[in-house]
XYZ file of C-alpha atoms in Angstrom:
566
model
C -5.879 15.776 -9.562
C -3.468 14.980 -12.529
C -1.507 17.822 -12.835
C -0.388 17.164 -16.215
C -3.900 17.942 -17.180
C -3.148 21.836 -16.173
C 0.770 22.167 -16.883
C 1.383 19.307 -19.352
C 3.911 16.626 -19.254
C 4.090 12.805 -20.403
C 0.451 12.191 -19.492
C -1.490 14.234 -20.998
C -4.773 11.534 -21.734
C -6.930 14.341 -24.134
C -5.655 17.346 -26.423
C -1.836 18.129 -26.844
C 0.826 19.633 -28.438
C 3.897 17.595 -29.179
C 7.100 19.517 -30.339
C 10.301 17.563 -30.948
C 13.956 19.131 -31.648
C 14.088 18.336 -35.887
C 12.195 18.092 -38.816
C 10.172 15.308 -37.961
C 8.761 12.699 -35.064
C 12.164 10.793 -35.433
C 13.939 13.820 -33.565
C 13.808 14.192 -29.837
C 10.588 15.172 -27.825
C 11.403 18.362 -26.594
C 8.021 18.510 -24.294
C 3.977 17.353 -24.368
C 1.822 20.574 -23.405
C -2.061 20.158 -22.904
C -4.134 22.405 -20.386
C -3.743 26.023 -19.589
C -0.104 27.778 -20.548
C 1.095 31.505 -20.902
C 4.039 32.750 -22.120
C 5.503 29.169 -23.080
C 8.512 29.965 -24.961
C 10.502 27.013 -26.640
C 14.006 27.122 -28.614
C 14.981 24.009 -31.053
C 18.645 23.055 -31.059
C 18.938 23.261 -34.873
C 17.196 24.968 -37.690
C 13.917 22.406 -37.513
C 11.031 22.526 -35.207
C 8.703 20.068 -35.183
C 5.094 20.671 -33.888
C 2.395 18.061 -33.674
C -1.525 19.293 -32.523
C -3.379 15.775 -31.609
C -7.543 16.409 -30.429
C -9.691 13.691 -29.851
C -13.324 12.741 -31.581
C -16.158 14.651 -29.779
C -19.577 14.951 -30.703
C -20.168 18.042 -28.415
C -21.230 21.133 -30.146
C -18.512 23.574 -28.068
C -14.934 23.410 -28.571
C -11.626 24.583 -26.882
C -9.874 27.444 -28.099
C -6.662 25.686 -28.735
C -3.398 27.620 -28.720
C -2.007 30.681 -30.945
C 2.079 31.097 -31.201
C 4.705 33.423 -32.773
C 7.909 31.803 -34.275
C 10.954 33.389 -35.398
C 14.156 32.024 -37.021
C 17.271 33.692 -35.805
C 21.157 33.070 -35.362
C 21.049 35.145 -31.619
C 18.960 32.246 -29.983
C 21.283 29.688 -29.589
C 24.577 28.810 -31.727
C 24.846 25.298 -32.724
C 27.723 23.923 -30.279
C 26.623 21.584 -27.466
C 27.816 21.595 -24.235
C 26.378 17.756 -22.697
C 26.024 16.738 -18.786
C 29.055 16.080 -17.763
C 30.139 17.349 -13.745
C 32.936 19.660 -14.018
C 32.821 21.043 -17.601
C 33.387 24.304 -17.869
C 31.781 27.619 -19.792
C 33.535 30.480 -20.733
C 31.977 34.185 -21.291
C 34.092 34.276 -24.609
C 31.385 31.965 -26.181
C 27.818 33.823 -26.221
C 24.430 32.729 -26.633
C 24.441 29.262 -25.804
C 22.299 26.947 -24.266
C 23.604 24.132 -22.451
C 21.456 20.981 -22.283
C 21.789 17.910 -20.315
C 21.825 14.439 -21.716
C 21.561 16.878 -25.391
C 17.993 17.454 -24.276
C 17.278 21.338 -23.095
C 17.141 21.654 -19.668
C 14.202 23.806 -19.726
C 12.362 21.770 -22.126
C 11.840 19.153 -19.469
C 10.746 17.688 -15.723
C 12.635 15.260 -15.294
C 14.841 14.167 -11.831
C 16.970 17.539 -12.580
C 15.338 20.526 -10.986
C 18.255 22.660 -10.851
C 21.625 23.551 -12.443
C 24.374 25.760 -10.691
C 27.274 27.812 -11.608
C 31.037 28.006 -9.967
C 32.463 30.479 -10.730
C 36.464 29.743 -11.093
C 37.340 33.255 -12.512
C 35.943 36.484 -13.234
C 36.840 40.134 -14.763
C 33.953 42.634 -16.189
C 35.521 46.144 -15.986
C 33.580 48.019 -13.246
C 31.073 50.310 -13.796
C 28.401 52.716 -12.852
C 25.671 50.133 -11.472
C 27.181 47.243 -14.036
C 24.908 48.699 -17.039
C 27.820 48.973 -19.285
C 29.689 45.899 -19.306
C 27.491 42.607 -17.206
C 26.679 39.213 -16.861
C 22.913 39.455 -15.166
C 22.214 36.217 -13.851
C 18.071 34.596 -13.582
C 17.622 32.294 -11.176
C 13.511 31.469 -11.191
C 12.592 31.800 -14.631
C 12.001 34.680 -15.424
C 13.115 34.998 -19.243
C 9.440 32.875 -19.636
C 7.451 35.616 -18.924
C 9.462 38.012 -20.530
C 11.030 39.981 -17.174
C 14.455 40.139 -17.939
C 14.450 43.239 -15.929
C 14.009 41.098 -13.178
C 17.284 39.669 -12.929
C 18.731 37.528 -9.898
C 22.375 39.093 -10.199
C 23.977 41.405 -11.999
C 27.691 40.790 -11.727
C 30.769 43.088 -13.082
C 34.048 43.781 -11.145
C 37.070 41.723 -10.333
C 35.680 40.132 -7.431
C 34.685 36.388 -7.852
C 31.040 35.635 -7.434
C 29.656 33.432 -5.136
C 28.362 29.592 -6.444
C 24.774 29.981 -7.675
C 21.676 27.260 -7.687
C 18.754 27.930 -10.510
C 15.260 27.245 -8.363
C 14.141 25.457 -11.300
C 15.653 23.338 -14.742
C 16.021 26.474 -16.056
C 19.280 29.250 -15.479
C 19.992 31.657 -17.892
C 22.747 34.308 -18.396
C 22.963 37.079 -20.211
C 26.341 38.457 -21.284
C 27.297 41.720 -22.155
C 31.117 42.874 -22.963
C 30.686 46.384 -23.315
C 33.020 49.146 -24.639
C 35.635 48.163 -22.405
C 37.880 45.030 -22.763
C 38.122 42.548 -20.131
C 39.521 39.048 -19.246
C 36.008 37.661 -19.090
C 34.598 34.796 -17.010
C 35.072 31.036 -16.344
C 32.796 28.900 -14.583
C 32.293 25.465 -13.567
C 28.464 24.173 -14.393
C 26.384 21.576 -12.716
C 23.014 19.608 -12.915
C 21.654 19.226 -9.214
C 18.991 16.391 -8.987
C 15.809 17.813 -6.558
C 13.700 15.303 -6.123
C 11.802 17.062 -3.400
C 11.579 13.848 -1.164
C 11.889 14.553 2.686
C 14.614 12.131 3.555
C 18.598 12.110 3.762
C 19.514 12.149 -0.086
C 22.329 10.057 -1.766
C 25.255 12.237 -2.285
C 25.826 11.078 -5.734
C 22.540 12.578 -6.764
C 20.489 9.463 -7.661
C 17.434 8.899 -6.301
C 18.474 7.624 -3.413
C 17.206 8.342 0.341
C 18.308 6.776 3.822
C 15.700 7.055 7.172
C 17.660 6.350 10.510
C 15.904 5.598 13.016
C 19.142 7.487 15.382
C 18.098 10.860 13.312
C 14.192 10.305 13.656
C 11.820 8.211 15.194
C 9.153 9.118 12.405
C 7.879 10.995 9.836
C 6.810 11.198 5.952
C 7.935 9.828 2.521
C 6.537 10.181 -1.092
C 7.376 9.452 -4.438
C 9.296 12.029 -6.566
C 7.904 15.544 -7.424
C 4.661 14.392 -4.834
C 1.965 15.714 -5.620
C 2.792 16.208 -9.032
C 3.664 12.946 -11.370
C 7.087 11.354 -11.034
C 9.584 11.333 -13.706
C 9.806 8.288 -16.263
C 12.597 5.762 -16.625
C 14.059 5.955 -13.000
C 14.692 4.055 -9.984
C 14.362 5.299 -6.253
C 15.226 3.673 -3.636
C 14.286 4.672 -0.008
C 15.960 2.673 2.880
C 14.365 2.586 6.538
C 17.513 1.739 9.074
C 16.526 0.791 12.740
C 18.516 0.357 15.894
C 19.199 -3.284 17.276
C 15.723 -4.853 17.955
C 13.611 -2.170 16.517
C 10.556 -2.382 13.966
C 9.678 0.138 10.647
C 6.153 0.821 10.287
C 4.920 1.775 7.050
C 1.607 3.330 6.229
C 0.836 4.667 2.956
C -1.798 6.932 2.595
C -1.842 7.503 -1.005
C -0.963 5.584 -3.815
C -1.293 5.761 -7.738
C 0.853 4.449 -10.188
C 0.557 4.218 -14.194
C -1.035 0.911 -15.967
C -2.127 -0.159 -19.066
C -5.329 -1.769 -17.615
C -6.699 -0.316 -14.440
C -7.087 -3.635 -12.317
C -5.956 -5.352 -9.448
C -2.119 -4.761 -9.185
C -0.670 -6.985 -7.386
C 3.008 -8.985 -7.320
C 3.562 -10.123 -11.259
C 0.897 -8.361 -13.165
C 2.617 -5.447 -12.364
C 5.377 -4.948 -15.522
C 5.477 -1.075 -15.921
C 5.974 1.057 -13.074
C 5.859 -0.321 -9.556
C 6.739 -0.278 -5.985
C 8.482 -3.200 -4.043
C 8.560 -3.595 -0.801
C 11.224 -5.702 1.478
C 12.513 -6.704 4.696
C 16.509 -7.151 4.659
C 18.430 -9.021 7.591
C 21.333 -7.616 9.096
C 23.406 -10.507 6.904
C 21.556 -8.976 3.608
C 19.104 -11.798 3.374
C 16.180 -9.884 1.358
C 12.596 -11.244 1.604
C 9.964 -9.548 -0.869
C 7.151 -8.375 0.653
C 5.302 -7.660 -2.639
C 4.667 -5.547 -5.566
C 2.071 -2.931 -6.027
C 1.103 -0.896 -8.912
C -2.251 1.283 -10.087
C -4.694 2.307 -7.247
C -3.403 -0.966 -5.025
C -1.733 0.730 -2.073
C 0.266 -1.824 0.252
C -1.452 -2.943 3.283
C -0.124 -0.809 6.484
C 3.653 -2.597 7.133
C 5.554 -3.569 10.349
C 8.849 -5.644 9.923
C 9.609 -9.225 11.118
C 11.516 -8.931 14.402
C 15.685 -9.483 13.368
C 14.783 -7.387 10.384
C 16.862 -4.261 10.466
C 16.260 -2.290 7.510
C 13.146 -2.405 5.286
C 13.555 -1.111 1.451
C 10.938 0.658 -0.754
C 11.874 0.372 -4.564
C 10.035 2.507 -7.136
C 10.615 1.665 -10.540
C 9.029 3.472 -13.943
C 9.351 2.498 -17.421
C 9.702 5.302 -19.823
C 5.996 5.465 -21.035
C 3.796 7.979 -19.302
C 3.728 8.316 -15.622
C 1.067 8.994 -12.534
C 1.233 10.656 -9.223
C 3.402 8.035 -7.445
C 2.173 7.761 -3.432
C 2.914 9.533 0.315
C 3.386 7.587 3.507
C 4.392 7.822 6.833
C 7.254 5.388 8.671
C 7.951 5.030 12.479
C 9.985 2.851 14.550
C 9.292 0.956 17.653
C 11.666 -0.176 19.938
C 11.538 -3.595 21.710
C 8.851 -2.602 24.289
C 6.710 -1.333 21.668
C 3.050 0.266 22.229
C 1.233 -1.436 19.911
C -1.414 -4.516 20.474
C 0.138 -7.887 19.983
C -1.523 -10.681 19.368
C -1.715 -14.072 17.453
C 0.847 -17.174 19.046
C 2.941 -20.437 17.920
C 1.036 -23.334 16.951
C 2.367 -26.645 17.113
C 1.433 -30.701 17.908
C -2.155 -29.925 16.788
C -4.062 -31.585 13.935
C -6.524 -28.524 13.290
C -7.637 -25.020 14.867
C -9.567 -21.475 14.680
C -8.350 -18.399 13.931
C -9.723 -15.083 14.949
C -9.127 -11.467 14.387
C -9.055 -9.396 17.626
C -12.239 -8.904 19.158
C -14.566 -11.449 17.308
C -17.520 -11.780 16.780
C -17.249 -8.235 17.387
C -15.108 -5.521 15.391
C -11.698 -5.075 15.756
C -10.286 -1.975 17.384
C -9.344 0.948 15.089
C -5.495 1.189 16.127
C -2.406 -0.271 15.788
C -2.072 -3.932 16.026
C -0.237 -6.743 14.795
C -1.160 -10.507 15.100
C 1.394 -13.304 13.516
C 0.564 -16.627 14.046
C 2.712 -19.030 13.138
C 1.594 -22.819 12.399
C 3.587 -26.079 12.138
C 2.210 -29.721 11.568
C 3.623 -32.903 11.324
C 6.491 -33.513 8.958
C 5.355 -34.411 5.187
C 2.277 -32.710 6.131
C 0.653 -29.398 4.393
C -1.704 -27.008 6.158
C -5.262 -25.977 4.795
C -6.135 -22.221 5.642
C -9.913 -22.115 5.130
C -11.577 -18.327 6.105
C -15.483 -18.997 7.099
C -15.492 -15.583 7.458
C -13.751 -12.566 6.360
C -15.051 -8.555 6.374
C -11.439 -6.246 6.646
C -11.642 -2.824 5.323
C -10.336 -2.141 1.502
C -11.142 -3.077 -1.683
C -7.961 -4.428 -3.136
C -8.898 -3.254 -7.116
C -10.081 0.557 -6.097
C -7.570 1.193 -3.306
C -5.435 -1.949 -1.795
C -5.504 -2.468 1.867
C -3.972 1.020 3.368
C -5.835 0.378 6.667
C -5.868 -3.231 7.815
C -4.631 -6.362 5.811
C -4.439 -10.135 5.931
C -1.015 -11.674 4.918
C -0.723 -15.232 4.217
C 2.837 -16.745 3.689
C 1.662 -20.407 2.172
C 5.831 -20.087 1.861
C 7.703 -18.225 3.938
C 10.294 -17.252 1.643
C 7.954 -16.001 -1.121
C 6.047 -12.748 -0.878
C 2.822 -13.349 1.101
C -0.724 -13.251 -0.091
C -2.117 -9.848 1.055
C -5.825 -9.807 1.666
C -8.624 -7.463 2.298
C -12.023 -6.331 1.585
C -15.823 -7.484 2.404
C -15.127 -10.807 0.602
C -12.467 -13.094 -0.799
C -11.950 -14.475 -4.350
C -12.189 -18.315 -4.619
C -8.961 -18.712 -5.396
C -8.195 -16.733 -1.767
C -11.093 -18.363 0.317
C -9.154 -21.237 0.995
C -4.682 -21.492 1.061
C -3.236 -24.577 0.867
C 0.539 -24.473 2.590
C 4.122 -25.838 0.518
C 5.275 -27.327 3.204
C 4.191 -28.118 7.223
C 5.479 -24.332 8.263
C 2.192 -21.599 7.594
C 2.420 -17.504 8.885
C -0.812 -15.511 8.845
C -0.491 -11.931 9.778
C -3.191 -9.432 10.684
C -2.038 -5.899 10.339
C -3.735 -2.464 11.310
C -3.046 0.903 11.162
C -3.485 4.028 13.460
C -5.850 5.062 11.118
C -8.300 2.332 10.546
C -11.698 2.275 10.711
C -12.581 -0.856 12.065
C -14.703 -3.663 10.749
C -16.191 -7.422 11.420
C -12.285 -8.983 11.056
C -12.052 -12.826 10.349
C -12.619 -16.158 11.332
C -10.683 -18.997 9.885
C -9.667 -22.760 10.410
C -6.801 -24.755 9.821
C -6.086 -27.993 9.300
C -2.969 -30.699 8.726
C -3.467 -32.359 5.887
C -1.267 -35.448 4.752
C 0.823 -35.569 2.004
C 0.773 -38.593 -0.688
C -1.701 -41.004 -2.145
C -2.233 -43.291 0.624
C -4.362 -41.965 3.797
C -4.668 -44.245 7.182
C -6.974 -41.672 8.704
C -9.727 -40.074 7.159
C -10.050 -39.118 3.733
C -12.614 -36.476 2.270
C -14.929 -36.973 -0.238
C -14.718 -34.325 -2.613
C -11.305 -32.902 -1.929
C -9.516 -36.263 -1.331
C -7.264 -34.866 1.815
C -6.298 -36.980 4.104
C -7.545 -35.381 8.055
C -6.504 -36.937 11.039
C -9.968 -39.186 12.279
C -10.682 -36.099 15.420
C -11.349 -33.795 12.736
C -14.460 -35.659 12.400
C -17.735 -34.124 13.650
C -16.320 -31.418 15.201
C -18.318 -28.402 13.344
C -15.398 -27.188 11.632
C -15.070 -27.376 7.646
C -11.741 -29.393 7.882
C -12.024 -31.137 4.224
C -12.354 -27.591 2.605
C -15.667 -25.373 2.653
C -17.053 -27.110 -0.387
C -16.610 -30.589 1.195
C -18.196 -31.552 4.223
C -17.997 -35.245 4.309
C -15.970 -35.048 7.586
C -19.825 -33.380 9.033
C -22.764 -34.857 7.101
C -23.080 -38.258 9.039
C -22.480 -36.124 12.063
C -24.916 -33.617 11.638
C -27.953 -36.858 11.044
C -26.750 -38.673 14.383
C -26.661 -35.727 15.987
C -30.337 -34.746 15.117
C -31.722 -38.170 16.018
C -29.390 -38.140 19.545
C -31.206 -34.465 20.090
C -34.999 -36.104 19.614
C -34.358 -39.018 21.416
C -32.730 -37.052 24.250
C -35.539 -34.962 24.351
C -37.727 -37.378 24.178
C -36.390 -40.131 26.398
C -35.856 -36.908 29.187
C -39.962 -35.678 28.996
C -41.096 -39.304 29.365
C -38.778 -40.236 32.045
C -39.588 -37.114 34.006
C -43.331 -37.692 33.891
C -42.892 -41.493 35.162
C -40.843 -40.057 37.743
C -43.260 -37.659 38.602
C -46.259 -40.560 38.706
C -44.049 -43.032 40.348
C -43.186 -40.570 43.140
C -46.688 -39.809 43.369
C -48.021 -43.163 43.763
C -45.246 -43.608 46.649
C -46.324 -40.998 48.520
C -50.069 -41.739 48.085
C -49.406 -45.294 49.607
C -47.545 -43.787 52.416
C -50.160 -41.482 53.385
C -52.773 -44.020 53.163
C -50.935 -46.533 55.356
C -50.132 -43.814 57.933
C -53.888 -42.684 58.270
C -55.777 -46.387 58.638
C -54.187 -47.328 62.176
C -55.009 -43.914 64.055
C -58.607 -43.864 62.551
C -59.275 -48.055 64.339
C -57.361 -46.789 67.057
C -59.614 -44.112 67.694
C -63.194 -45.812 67.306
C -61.807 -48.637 69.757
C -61.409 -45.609 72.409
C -64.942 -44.604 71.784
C -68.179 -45.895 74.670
C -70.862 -48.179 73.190
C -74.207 -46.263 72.039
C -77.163 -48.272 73.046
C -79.370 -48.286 70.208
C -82.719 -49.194 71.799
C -84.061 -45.683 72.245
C -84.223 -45.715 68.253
C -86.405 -48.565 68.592
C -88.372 -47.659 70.798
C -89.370 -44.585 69.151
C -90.591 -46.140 66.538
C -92.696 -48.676 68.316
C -94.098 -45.554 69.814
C -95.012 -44.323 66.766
């Protein structure tokens, strides 16, 4: 929800009402209202008020009612002196009806980083009287003179005694003086502007926007952006620091995240110019490293800090043109022996290699875990990151990589390359390294969902012109010769002259082995055959002779002699 949309503000994208403090457009914006208001009461400083109605082209047949308003010119408003911001300047109940502004812009005509204003009092004397109706100063605390209850007064103050300090629960605290018939000394006060960011967190005592998270005070808990869930203010800077103990780790998840841009697109690291958030890891000596810069709907991938790193800083910064609803997020630390799933390794005195998430082929576990691998290669030697396949939850233009992310540090004192989604963009499918030192980082949080992960290879490619191993076709790197024919897209995955020969010698080897093994078996088979047929035969003719020899002689005349018989 955009709240300006119901209660008006910078933002306000359809109908509005502009009124500015003069004669003209030239003279300070007092406010931009748009949406539903009641009782919205508004005092210039001067004699001119300046009201502009803006609506945009419909074609629709029904119509908002727009707005109806009473104005009045009179000297009791507000008298013409100005009392600025300045801590420790003073009002006196000898000068009525004034309103004091801050920065010469009425306090109640804006939202800004000021949410309240207080009152010291440094001396008082209203004669007492019966219930203070005679002689007062009634004090409102929440507003009320906006919907026209100024029976409903806060304090009502006469006497000698001096009040106690007082805090407006709003921009807004009004007073209303009255001497009576009796003559007094009067009042003197000391007036403030309190900043009220309403940002959980240990604020800056100089009221900037300014909040500190020690890890001593509280192992975890929330953050947002000012004024969360409504928009932030324009033209500030916050700055939220995360301070761990020796050899502990931030987390950072962020949960929501929306910030104001010209063109709704991918906001990432430089195309972000008008309000942002920057994230970064600082050293105990004060060495800062960027993590990166986010703006729009691209929420930073779920954080945990390099190990050394003892504070991590969160920078919002807004330019002074319309605003959005800023972000929430949560931050934890882990101590040394932390809880969470780590994985990935040091790679070194290899040529080339495979990456995987957690779990591949299969999905990665919905939880907190954190892989770094770090990768280093032969001296004047780069390193080719090439993803075969990549599926990680997020869509980096609709709403970054709040669950799970990809970093990739081609230099590892730049901010990295932070990647998720169910594909990559060319220019992110493969990552050439600036020097022989590479860090890839897989990242999830508590609450991801889980998903396919990655598979990638790597590969140490040679630096220069000349190459004395093997040298790609189409990409011209330079591969050491055993990244030949080993499956694995090492001249890029649009070149694969390291694995076309391969792949033909290959499928002749298979045919021939194939072929080569059935013929061989069945001669084996025939040849054994034969053997045994010859042994069987050669065993059988001796015992058959043997046995005839062993047999008496049949005369044979009886045969004959039948026959001559007959």
């Amino acid at each position: 929800m955009d709240f300006d949309l119901l209660y008006g503000g910078p933002h306000c994208p359809f109908d509005f009402v502009k009124i500015y403090d003069g004669e003209s457009e030239e003279y300070p914006l007092i406010n931009t209202y748009c949406g539903q208001q009641r009782n919205l009461v508004v005092f210039s400083s001067s004699e001119n008020l300046y009201v502009k109605f803006v609506t945009l082209q419909r074609n629709a047949d029904n119509s908002n009612r727009g707005f109806k308003a009473a104005y009045e010119f009179s000297e009791r408003f507000v008298s013409l002196d100005f009392i600025s911001k300045t801590d420790g300047e003073h009002i006196r109940g000898t000068q009525c009806d004034q309103k004091i502004l801050e920065n010469r812009v009425p306090v109640d005509a804006r939202r800004s980083e000021t949410e309240g204003s207080g009152f010291k009092f440094e001396k008082f004397g209203i004669p007492l009287n019966t219930d203070c109706t005679e002689g007062f100063l009634r004090i409102y605390l929440q507003g009320q003179e906006e919907r026209y209850a100024l029976d409903e007064f806060d304090h009502n103050l006469c006497g000698q005694d001096l009040p106690p300090s007082l805090k407006s629960e709003g921009p807004r605290l009004v007073m209303i003086f009255k001497s009576g018939s009796t003559q007094g000394q009067g009042f003197k006060a000391q007036y403030h502007f309190e900043a009220d960011y309403q940002v959980p967190g240990t604020a800056s005592p100089n009221g900037s926007c300014q909040f500190f998270y020690r890890s001593e005070s509280q192992k975890f808990g929330d953050f947002n952006s000012p004024h969360y869930p409504a928009n932030y203010p324009s033209s500030i800077q916050c700055e939220y620091y995360f301070l761990g103990l020796l050899g502990e780790q931030v987390n950072l998840v962020f949960n929501y995240f929306k910030t104001k841009m010209d063109v709704e697109a991918y906001g990432y690291n430089e195309i972000c110019q008008e309000d942002w958030l920057e994230i970064y890891e600082v050293w105990p000596s004060g060495r800062e490293r960027k993590l990166g810069r986010y703006c729009g709907r691209t929420a930073p991938g779920p954080i945990m800090s390099a190990l050394g790193v003892d504070t991590v800083k969160v920078l919002l910064h807004t330019d002074d043109k319309n605003v959005a609803s800023g972000f929430t997020a949560t931050y934890e630390f882990f101590p040394a022996d932390t809880r969470y799933v780590d994985c990935g390794r040091n790679i070194s005195e290899l040529t080339e290699g495979v990456l995987l998430s957690p779990g591949f082929p299969g999905s990665y576990s919905p939880s907190l875990q954190v892989c770094n691998w770090f990768i280093t290669v032969r001296p004047h030697h780069r390193i080719l990151l090439s993803f075969v396949f990549f599926q990680i939850e997020g869509d980096p233009e609709r709403r970054g990589c709040p669950g799970a992310v990809v970093r990739v540090y081609p230099e590892l004192s730049e901010p990295p390359m932070e990647l998720c989604g169910e594909s990559l963009a060319n220019h992110s499918r493969e990552i050439l390294s600036s020097s022989n030192i590479m860090k890839i980082s897989f990242v999830t949080a508590d609450k991801a969902v889980g998903a396919k992960g990655f598979q990638a290879t790597w590969t140490e490619i040679k630096e220069g012109t000349k190459c004395d191993q093997f040298q790609c076709s189409t990409s011209k790197y330079c591969v050491a010769e055993s990244a030949k024919c080993n499956s694995l897209p090492n001249c890029g995955l649009d070149d694969y002259s390291d694995e076309v020969d391969c792949l033909a010698i290959h499928g002749i080897d298979i045919h021939l082995i194939i072929g080569l093994s059935f013929g061989g078996a069945i001669i084996t088979v025939i040849t054994m055959c034969a053997i045994f047929h010859r042994k069987c035969k050669r065993r059988r003719t001796p015992s058959d002779t043997q046995h005839h020899r062993n047999q008496p002689k049949m005369a044979a005349t009886p045969h004959i002699a039948i026959q001559d018989h007959v």
